[in-house]
Amino acid sequence: MNMPKSLSLRFFARLRDDLNTSEESLVLPEQVTTVEELKQYLCLRGDNWQAALNTPGLFAAVEQKVVDWDTPLEGHEEVAFFPPVTGG
């Protein structure tokens, strides 16, 4: 029997405010195998999640390293989402 795989999710900057959370733990559903699939799964939570996570230029990081959306998830990782940042 397979043990459930869990992720630690973190949300930064405007996402934290828009989603009213900065972090949570999530049991990874079997059908979610990539960062993109995780994003789409989280978007099912409602309109505010869809709006926040479909921000143009959104970044994702796994274990504090920026990754491509097709990066596989194994479970037990920290996944962070953050909007584009501007500097000056």
Coordinates of C-alpha atoms in Angstrom, one line a residue:
M1 CA 0.0 0.0 0.0
N2 CA 1.4 3.4 -1.0
M3 CA 1.7 6.1 1.7
P4 CA 0.0 9.4 0.9
K5 CA 2.4 12.0 -0.4
S6 CA 2.2 15.4 1.1
L7 CA 3.5 18.8 0.0
S8 CA 4.3 21.9 1.9
L9 CA 2.9 24.9 -0.1
R10 CA 4.0 28.5 0.3
F11 CA 2.6 31.6 -1.2
F12 CA 4.4 34.9 -1.3
A13 CA 3.8 38.6 -1.9
R14 CA 0.4 39.4 -3.5
L15 CA -0.5 35.7 -3.7
R16 CA -0.3 35.5 0.1
D17 CA -2.7 38.5 0.4
D18 CA -5.1 37.3 -2.4
L19 CA -5.4 33.8 -1.1
N20 CA -5.4 34.8 2.6
T21 CA -2.7 32.2 3.4
S22 CA 1.0 32.0 3.4
E23 CA 1.5 28.3 3.8
E24 CA -0.3 25.0 4.1
S25 CA 0.2 21.2 3.9
L26 CA -1.5 19.3 1.2
V27 CA -1.9 15.6 0.5
L28 CA -0.8 15.2 -3.1
P29 CA -3.6 13.6 -5.2
E30 CA -2.4 10.7 -7.4
Q31 CA -3.4 12.5 -10.6
V32 CA -1.2 15.5 -9.8
T33 CA 2.3 14.7 -11.0
T34 CA 3.7 18.1 -12.1
V35 CA 3.9 21.6 -10.8
E36 CA 1.4 22.7 -13.6
E37 CA -1.1 20.0 -12.5
L38 CA -0.7 21.2 -8.9
K39 CA -1.5 24.7 -10.0
Q40 CA -4.6 23.6 -11.9
Y41 CA -5.7 21.4 -8.9
L42 CA -5.4 24.4 -6.6
C43 CA -7.4 26.6 -9.1
L44 CA -10.4 24.2 -8.5
R45 CA -10.7 25.9 -5.1
G46 CA -12.5 28.9 -6.6
D47 CA -12.4 32.1 -8.5
N48 CA -9.9 33.8 -6.2
W49 CA -7.5 30.9 -6.6
Q50 CA -7.9 30.9 -10.4
A51 CA -7.2 34.6 -10.6
A52 CA -4.2 34.5 -8.3
L53 CA -2.5 31.4 -9.8
N54 CA -3.1 32.4 -13.4
T55 CA -1.2 35.7 -12.9
P56 CA 0.9 36.3 -16.0
G57 CA 4.6 35.7 -15.2
L58 CA 3.8 33.6 -12.1
F59 CA 6.8 31.6 -10.8
A60 CA 7.0 28.3 -9.0
A61 CA 9.9 26.9 -6.9
V62 CA 10.4 23.4 -5.6
E63 CA 12.8 23.1 -2.7
Q64 CA 13.7 26.8 -3.1
K65 CA 14.7 26.5 -6.7
V66 CA 12.7 28.1 -9.5
V67 CA 11.4 25.4 -11.8
D68 CA 9.6 24.9 -15.1
W69 CA 5.9 24.1 -14.9
D70 CA 6.4 20.5 -16.2
T71 CA 8.7 19.7 -13.3
P72 CA 7.6 16.4 -11.7
L73 CA 6.5 16.2 -8.1
E74 CA 7.3 13.2 -6.0
G75 CA 5.7 14.3 -2.8
H76 CA 7.2 15.6 0.4
E77 CA 8.6 18.7 -1.4
E78 CA 8.1 22.3 -0.5
V79 CA 6.4 24.1 -3.5
A80 CA 6.2 27.9 -3.5
F81 CA 4.3 30.2 -5.8
F82 CA 5.2 33.8 -6.2
P83 CA 4.3 36.6 -8.7
P84 CA 6.8 38.4 -10.9
V85 CA 8.8 40.9 -9.0
T86 CA 9.9 44.3 -10.2
G87 CA 12.9 46.2 -9.0
G88 CA 14.4 49.5 -9.5

